[in-house]
Short mmCIF file of C-alpha atoms in Angstrom, two decimals:
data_model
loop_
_atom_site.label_atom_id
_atom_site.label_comp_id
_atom_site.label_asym_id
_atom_site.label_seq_id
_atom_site.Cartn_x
_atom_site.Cartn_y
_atom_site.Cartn_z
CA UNK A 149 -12.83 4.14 -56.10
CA UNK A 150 -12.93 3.93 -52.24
CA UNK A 151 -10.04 5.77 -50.73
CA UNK A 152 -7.88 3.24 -48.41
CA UNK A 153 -8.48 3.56 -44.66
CA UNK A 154 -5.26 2.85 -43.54
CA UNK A 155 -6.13 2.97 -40.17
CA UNK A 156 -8.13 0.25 -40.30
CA UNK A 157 -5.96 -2.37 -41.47
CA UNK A 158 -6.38 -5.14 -39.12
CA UNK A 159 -2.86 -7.08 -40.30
CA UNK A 160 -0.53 -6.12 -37.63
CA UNK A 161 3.54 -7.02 -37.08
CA UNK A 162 6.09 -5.56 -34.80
CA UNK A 163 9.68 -6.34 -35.53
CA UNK A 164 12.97 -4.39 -33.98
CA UNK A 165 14.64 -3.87 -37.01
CA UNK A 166 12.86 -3.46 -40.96
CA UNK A 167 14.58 -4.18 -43.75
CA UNK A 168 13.30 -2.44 -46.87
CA UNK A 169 14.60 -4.74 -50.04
CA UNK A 170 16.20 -7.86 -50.25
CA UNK A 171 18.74 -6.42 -52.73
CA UNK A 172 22.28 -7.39 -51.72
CA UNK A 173 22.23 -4.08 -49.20
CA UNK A 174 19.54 -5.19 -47.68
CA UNK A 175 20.15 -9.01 -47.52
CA UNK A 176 24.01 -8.09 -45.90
CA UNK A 177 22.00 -5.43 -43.63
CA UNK A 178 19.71 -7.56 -42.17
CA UNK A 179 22.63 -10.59 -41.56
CA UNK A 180 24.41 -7.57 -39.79
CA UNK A 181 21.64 -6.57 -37.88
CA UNK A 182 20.72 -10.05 -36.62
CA UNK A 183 23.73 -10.67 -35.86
CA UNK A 184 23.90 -11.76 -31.18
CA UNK A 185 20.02 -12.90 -31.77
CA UNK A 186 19.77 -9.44 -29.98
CA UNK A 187 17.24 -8.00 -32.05
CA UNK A 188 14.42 -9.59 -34.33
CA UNK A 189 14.96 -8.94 -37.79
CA UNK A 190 12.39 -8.56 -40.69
CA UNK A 191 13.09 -8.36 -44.37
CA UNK A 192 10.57 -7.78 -46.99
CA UNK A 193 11.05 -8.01 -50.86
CA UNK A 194 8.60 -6.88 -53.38
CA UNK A 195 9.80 -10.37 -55.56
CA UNK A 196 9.83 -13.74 -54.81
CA UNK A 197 13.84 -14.64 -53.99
CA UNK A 198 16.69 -12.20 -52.68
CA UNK A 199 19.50 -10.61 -54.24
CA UNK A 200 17.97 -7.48 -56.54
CA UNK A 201 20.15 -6.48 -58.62
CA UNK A 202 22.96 -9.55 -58.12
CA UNK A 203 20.44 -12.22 -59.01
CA UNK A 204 17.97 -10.28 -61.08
CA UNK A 205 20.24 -8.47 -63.98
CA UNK A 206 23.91 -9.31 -62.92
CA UNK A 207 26.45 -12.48 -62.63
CA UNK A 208 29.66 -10.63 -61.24
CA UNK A 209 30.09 -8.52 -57.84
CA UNK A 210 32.83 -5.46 -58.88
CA UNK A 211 34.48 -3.06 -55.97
CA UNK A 212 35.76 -6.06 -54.00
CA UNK A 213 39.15 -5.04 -55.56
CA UNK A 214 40.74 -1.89 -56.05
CA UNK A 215 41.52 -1.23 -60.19
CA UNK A 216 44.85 -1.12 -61.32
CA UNK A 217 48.31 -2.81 -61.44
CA UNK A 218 48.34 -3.23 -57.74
CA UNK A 219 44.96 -4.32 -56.65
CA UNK A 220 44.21 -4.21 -53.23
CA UNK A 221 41.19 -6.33 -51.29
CA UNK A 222 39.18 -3.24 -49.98
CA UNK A 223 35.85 -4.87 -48.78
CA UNK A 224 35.45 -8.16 -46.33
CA UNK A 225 33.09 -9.52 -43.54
CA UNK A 226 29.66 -10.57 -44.18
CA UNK A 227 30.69 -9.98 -47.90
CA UNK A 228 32.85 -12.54 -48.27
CA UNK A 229 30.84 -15.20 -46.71
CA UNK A 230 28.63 -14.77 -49.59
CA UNK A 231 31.50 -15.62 -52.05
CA UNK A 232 33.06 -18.15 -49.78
CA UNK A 233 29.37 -20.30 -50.13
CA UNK A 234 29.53 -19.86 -53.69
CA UNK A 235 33.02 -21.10 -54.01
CA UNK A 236 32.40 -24.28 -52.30
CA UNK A 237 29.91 -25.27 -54.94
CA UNK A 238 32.42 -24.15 -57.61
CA UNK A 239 30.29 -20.85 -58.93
CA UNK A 240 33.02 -18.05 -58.91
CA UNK A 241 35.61 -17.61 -60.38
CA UNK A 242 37.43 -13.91 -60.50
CA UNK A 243 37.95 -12.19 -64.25
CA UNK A 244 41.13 -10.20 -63.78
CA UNK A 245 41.37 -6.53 -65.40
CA UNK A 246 42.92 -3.73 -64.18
CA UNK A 247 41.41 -0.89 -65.86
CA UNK A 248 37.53 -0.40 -66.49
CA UNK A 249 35.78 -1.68 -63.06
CA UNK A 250 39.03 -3.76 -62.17
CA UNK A 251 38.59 -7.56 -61.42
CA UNK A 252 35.10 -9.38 -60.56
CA UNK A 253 33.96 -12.01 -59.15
CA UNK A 254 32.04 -14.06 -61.71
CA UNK A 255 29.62 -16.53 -59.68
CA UNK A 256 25.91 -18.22 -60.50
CA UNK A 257 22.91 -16.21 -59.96
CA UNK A 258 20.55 -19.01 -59.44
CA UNK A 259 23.16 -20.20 -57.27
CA UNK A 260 23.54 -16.93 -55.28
CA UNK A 261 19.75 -17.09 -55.17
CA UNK A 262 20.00 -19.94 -52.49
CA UNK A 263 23.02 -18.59 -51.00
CA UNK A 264 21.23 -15.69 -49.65
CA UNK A 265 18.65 -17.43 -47.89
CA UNK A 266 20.47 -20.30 -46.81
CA UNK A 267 22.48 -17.28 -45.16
CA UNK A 268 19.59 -15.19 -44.02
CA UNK A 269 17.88 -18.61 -42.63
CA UNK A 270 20.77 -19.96 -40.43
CA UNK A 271 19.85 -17.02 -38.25
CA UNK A 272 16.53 -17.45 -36.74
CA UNK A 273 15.82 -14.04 -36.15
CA UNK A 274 15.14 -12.76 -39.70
CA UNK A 275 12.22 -13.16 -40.97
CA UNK A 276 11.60 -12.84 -44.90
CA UNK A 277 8.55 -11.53 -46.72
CA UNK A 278 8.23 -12.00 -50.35
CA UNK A 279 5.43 -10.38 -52.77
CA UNK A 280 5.56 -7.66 -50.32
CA UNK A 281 5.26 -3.90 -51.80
CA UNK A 282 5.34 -1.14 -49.33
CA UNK A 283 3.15 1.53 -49.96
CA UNK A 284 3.09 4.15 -47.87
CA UNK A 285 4.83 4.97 -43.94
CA UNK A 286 3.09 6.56 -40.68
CA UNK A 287 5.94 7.57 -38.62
CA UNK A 288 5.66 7.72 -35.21
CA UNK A 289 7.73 9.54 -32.18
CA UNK A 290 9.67 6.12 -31.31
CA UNK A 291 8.66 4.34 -34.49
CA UNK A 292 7.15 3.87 -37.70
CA UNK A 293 4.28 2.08 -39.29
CA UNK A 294 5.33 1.05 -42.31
CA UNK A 295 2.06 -0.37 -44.68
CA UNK A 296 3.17 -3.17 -47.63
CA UNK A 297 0.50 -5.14 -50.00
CA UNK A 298 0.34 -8.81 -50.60
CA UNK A 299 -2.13 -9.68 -52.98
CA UNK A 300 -3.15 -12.65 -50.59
CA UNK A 301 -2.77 -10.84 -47.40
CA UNK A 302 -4.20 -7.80 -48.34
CA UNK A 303 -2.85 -4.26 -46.85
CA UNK A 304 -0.57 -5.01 -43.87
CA UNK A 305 1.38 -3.02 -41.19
CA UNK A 306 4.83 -3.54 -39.90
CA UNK A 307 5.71 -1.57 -36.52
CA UNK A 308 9.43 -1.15 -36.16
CA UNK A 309 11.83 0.74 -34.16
CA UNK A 310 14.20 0.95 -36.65
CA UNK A 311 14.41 0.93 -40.46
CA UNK A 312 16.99 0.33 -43.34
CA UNK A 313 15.83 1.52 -46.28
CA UNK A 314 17.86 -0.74 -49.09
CA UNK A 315 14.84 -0.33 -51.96
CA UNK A 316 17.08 0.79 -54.68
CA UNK A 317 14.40 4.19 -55.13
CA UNK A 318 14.29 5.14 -51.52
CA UNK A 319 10.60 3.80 -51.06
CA UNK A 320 10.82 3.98 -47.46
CA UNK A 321 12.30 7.32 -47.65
CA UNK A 322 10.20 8.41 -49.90
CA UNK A 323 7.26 7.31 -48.25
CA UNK A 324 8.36 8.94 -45.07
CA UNK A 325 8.71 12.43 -46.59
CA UNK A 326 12.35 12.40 -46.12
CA UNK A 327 14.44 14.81 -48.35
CA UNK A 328 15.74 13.08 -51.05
CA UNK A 329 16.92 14.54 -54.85
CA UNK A 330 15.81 12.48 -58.19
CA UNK A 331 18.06 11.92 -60.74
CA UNK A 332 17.63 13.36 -63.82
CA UNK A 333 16.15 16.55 -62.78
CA UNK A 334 19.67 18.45 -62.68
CA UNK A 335 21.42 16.55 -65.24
CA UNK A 336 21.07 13.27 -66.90
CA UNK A 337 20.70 10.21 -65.38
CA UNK A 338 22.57 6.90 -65.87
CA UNK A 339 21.30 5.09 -68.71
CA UNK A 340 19.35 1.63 -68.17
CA UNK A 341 20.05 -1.83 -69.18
CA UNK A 342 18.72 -5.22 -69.83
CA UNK A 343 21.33 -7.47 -69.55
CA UNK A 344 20.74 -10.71 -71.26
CA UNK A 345 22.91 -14.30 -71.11
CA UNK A 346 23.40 -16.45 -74.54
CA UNK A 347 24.67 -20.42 -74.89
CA UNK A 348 26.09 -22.36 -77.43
CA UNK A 349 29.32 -20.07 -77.78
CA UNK A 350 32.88 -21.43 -79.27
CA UNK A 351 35.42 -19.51 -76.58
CA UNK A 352 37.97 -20.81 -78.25
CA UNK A 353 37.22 -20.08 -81.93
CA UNK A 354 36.41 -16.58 -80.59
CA UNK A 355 39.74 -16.28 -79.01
CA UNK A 356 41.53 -17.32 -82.08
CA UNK A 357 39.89 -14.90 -84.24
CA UNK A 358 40.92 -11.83 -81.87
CA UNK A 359 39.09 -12.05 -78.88
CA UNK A 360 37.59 -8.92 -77.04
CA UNK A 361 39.88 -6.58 -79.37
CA UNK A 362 37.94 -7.54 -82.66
CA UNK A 363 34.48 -7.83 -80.52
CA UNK A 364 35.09 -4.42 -79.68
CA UNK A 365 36.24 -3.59 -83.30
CA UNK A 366 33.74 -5.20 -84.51
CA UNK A 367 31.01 -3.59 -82.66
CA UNK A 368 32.27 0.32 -83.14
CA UNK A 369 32.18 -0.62 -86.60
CA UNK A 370 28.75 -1.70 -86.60
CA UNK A 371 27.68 1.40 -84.83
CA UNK A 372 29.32 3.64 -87.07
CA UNK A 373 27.77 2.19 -89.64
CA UNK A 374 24.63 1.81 -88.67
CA UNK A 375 24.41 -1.47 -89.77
CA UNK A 376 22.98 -2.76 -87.08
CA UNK A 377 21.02 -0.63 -84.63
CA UNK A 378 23.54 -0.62 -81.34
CA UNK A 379 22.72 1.52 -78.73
CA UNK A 380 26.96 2.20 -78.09
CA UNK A 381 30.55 1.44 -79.92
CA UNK A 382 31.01 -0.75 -76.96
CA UNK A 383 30.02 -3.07 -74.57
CA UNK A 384 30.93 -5.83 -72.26
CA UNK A 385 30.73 -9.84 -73.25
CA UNK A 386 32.04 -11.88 -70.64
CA UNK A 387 31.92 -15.27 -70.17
CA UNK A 388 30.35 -16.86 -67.25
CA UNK A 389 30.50 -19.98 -64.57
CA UNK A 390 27.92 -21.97 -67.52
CA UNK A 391 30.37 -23.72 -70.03
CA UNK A 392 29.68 -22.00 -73.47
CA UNK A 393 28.10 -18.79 -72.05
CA UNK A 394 28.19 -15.42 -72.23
CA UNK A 395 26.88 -12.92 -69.89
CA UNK A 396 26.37 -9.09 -71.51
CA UNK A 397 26.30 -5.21 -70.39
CA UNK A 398 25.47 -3.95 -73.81
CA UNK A 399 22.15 -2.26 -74.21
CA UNK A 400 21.44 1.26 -73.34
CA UNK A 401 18.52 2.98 -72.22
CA UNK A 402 18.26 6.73 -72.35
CA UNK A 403 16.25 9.82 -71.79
CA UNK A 404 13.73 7.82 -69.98
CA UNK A 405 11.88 8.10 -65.89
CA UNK A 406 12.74 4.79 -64.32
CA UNK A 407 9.83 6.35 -61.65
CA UNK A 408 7.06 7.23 -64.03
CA UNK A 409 5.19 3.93 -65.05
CA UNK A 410 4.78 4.59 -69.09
CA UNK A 411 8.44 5.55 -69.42
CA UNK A 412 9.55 2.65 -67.55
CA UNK A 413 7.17 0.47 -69.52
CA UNK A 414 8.33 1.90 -72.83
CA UNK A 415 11.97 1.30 -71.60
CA UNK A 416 11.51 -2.37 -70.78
CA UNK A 417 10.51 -2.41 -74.95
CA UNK A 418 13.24 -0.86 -75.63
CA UNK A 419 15.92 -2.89 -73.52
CA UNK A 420 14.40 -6.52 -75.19
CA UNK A 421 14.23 -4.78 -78.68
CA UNK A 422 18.02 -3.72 -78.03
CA UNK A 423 18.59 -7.57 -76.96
CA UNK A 424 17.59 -9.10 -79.99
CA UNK A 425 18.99 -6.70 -82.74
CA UNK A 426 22.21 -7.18 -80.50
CA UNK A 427 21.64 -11.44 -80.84
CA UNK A 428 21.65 -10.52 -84.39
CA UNK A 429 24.91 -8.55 -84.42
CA UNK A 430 26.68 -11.46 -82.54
CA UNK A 431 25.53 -14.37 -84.63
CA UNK A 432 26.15 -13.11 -88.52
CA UNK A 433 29.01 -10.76 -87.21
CA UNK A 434 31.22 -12.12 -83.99
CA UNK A 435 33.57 -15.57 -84.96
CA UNK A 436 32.28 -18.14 -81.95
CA UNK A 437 28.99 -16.43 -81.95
CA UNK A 438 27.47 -18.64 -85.01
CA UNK A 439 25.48 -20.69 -83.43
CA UNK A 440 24.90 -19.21 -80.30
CA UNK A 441 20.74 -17.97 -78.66
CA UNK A 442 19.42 -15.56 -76.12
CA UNK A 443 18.78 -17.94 -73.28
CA UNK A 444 17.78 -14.91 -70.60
CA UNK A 445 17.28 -11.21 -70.24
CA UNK A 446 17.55 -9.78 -67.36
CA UNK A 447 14.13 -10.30 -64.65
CA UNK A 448 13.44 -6.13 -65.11
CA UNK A 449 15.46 -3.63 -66.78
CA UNK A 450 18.41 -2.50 -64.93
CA UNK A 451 18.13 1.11 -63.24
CA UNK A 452 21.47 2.69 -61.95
CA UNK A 453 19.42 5.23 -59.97
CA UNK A 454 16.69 7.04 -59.53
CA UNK A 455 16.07 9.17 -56.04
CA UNK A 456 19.27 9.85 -53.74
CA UNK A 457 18.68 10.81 -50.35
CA UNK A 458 20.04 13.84 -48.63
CA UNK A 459 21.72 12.55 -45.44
CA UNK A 460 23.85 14.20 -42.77
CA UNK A 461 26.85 13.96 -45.21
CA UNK A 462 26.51 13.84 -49.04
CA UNK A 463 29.44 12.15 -51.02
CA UNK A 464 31.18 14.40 -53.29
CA UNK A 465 32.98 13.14 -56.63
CA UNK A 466 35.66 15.82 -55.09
CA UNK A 467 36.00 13.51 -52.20
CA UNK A 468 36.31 10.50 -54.09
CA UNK A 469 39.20 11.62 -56.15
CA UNK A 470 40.86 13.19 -53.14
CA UNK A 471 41.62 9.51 -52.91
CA UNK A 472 41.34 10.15 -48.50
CA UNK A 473 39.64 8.24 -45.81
CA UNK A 474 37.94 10.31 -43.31
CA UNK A 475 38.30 9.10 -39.67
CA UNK A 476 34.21 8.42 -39.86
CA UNK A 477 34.57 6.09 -43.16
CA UNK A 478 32.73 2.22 -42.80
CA UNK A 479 33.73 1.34 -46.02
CA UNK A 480 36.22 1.58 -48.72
CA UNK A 481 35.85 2.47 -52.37
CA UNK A 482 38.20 1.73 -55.24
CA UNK A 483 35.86 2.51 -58.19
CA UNK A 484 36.60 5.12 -61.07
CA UNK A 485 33.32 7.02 -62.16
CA UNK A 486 32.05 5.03 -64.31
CA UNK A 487 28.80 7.60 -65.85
CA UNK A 488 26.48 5.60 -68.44
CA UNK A 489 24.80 8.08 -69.99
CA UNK A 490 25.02 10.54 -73.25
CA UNK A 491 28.52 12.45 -73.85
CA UNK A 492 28.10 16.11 -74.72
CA UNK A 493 27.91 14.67 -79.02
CA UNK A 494 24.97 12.71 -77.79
CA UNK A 495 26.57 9.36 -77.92
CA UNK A 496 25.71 6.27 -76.07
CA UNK A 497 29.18 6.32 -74.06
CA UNK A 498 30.47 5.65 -71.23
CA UNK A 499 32.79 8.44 -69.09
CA UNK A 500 35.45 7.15 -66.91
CA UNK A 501 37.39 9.01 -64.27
CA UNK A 502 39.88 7.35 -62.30
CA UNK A 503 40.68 7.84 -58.84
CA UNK A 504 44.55 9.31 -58.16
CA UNK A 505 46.86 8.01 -55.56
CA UNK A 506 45.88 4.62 -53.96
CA UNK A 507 42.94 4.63 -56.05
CA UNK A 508 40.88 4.15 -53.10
CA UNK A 509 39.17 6.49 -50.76
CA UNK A 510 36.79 5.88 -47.51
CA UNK A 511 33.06 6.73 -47.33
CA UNK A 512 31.84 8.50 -44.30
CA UNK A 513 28.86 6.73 -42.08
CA UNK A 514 26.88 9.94 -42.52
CA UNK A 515 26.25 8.70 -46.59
CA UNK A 516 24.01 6.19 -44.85
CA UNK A 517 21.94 8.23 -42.36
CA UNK A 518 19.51 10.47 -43.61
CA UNK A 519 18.33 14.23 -42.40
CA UNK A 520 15.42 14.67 -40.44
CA UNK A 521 15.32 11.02 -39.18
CA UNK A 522 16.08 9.34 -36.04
CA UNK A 523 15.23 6.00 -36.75
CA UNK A 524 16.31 4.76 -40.28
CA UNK A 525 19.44 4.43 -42.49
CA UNK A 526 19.56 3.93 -45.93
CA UNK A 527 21.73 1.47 -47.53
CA UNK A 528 22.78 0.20 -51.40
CA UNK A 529 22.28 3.14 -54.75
CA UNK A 530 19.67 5.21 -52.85
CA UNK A 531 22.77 6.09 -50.68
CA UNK A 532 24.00 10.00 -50.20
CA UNK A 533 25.62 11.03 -53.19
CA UNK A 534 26.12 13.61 -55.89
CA UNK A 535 25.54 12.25 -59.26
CA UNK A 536 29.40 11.80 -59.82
CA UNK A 537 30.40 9.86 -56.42
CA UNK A 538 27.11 7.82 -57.20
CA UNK A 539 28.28 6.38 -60.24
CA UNK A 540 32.00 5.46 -58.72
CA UNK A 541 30.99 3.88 -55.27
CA UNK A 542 27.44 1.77 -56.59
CA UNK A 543 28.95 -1.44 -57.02
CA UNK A 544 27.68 -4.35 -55.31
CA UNK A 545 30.91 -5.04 -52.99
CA UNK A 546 30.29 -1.37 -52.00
CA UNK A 547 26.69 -1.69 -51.35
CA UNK A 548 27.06 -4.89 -49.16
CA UNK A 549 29.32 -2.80 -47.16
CA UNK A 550 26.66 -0.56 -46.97
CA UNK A 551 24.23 -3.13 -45.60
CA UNK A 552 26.70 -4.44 -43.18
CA UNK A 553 27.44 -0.80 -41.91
CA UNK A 554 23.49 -0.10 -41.40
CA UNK A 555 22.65 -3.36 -40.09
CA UNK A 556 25.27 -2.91 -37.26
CA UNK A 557 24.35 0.96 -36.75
CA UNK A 558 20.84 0.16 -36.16
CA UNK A 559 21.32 -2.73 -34.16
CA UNK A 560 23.56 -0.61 -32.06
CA UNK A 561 21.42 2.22 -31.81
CA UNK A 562 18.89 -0.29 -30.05
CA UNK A 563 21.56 -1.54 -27.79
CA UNK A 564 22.66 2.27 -26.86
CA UNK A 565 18.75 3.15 -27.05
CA UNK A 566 20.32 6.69 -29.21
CA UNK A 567 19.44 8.02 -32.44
CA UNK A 568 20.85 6.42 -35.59
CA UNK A 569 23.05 10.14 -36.27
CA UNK A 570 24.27 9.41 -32.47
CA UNK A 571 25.79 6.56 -32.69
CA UNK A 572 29.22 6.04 -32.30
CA UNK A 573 31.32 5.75 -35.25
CA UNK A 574 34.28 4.60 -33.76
CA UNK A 575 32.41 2.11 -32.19
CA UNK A 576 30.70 0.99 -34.92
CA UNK A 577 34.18 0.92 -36.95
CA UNK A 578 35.34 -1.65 -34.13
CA UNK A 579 32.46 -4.01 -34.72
CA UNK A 580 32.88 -3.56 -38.43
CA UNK A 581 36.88 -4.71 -38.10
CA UNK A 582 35.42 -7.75 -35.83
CA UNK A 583 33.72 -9.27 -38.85
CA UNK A 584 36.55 -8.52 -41.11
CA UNK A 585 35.53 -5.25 -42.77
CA UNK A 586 37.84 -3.76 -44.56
CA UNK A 587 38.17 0.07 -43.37
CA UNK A 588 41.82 1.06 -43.78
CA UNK A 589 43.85 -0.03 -47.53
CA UNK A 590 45.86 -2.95 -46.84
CA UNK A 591 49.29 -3.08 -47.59
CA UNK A 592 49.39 -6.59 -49.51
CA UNK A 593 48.50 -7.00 -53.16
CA UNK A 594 45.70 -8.99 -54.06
CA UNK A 595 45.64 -12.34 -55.63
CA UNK A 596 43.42 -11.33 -58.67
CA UNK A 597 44.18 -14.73 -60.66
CA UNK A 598 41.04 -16.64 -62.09
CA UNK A 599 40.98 -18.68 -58.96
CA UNK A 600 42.68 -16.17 -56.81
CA UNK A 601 40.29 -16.16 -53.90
CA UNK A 602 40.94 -18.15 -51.45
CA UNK A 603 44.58 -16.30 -51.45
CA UNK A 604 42.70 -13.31 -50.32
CA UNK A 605 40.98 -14.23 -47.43
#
């Protein structure tokens, strides 16, 4: 096998500012970073549409509101532009609950599919690459050289002056030798999950026969007897914008390497094998579930995380239930932890640890900027994070704010021509209140009624 010459790859780009994933961190990082038409924009995705994880496994943003009896609206700006599209085509609608993950918005993931690039195309100074894998990174003194595949194009280089890496696995990071820790080497790592969608269910014979009390009765039962092979006593069935279906975050992955190809091949198997035997719990076991079909699994199994950078601050699950807001927080956080993986009996459970006091606490810019870089931030679950804060602030409200705070940061760092652990916070805190970021807990309760949104904004 010829080794590749990667200096001679004759496929050359320059761009300003690189956006590694089209994930909702990255899509909300490069609108941020576009943002003036001061500085050209380029976003490349490894599929063939935008959203990662909101369009690829999951139909409801969590961490927009804060969990408990007195919700508060903790995350706005470029954020809620993406629900406000979505809303004028009629494809959200919020599912109150005040304990678990607290109330989500619900919305259309085909939909959101166009929403992101209608978005991403009304500014014409980001430019999106699909089918694009990068593949390795040559970093330079005032920039790197970051190589990606297309199986049309060949081998290609992208020069940019600055980088967000919003990959989900740190590729960029990675790539660029950058410190980073995996999960799973010090203790286990979140479980995966293949989320799948069924039609052709009776909500209303389902609510008359007990609802999500007897599903959940009905399913620890099932475990305990081993009846049926479920992964967990538990699991979410929610119903979603498509009359008559249900949406699902039920199967459970374990004990496998999301990074090492046979594991991850042998846990896609197990995820659709999960699926089905769960298809068959639902129809002979669930009232409303007779008649009902898998219509979807999820595009990949879903991964919760895999390699964590080390930046100039590391979120600590001490700091998140100190329940504070340091005075260099860009974002808010009202998440418990929510930790998928084995308990210490070796059950399939999940661990849940609420945050005290305002149940909401601020994370630091320094979560986004790594060590040993100058050039490059790192946005969405590849974040800076013990295991513990990980699993409270990944949600996808929190990880737009992410986005937003990078895409701003870098685009400032250009403007103030410093390096991205120079610039200034307070600064960037200003711009982030200018698009309606939410960085301080407001004082009025949230509207968190089924079609409660608009009364938030």
């Amino acid at each position: 096998m010829d080794v590749i010459n990667f200096d001679a790859i004759q496929q050359k780009q320059e761009t300003d500012i690189l956006v590694v994933g089209a994930g909702s961190a990255g899509c909300v990082a490069a609108l941020a970073a576009a943002r003036g038409n001061r500085h050209k924009v380029t976003l490349v995705e490894r599929y063939g549409f935008p959203g990662g994880t909101s369009t690829q496994m999951l139909d409801t943003f969590y961490g927009f509101f804060s969990v408990g009896g007195t919700p508060r609206k903790i995350v706005g700006g470029l954020p809620d532009l993406v629900v406000d599209e979505l809303d004028k085509t009629g494809d959200i609608f919020l599912r109150p609950n005040s304990y678990g993950a607290g109330t989500g918005v619900n919305y259309n993931p085909e939909r959101l599919k166009f929403v992101w690039e209608t978005l991403l195309m009304k500014n014409g100074n980001v430019r999106i690459l699909y089918h694009s894998q990068l593949i390795a990174v040559e970093p330079e003194e005032e920039r790197s050289a970051c190589v990606f595949f297309h199986k049309g194009t060949g081998f290609f280089k992208i020069y940019a002056k600055r980088i967000i890496d919003a990959s989900g696995d740190a590729d960029y990071c990675f790539h660029a030798g950058l410190p980073y820790e995996k999960a799973g080497e010090a203790e286990p790592a979140q479980s995966m999950t293949t989320t799948f969608r069924m039609c052709n269910v009776d909500f209303q014979e389902f609510k008359n026969a007990g609802g999500n009390t007897m599903l959940k009765e009905k399913m620890a039962k099932a475990y305990d007897s081993r009846s049926y092979q479920l992964p967990r006593k538990s699991g979410s069935a929610h119903e979603m914008c498509q009359p008559g279906c249900i949406s699902t975050v039920a199967v459970k992955v374990t004990d496998l390497d999301a990074l090492d190809c046979d594991e991850l091949t042998a846990a896609e198997m197990e995820g659709r094998k999960q699926a089905f035997e769960y298809e068959r719990f639902f129809r002979d076991e669930v009232p409303g579930y007779e008649n009902a079909k898998i219509i979807g699994l999820s595009l990949q199994i879903g991964v919760r995380e895999t390699r964590r950078v080390y930046g100039l601050h590391r979120l600590t699950r001490e700091e998140c239930l100190s329940g504070l807001i340091p005075d260099s927080s860009v974002l808010l956080c009202g998440a418990p932890i929510e930790d998928h993986r084995k308990n210490e009996a070796g059950e399939e459970e999940t661990r849940w640890e609420y945050i005290p006091g305002t149940g909401i606490y601020g994370v630091p810019y320094g979560t986004l900027v790594p060590i040993s870089s100058h050039i490059s931030w790192m946005a969405g679950r590849c974040f800076s994070a013990t295991h513990d804060a990980h699993a409270s602030c990944r949600s996808m409200a929190q990880t737009m704010g992410m986005g937003q705070a990078a895409g701003l940061a870098a685009a400032l760092s250009l403007e103030q021509d410093c390096s991205a652990g120079a610039v200034s916070v307070t600064l960037l805190q200003n711009r982030l209140s200018g698009l309606g970021s939410v960085i301080q807990i407001p004082e009025t309760v949230a509207d968190t009624s089924r079609d409660g949104w608009k009364n938030n904004r």
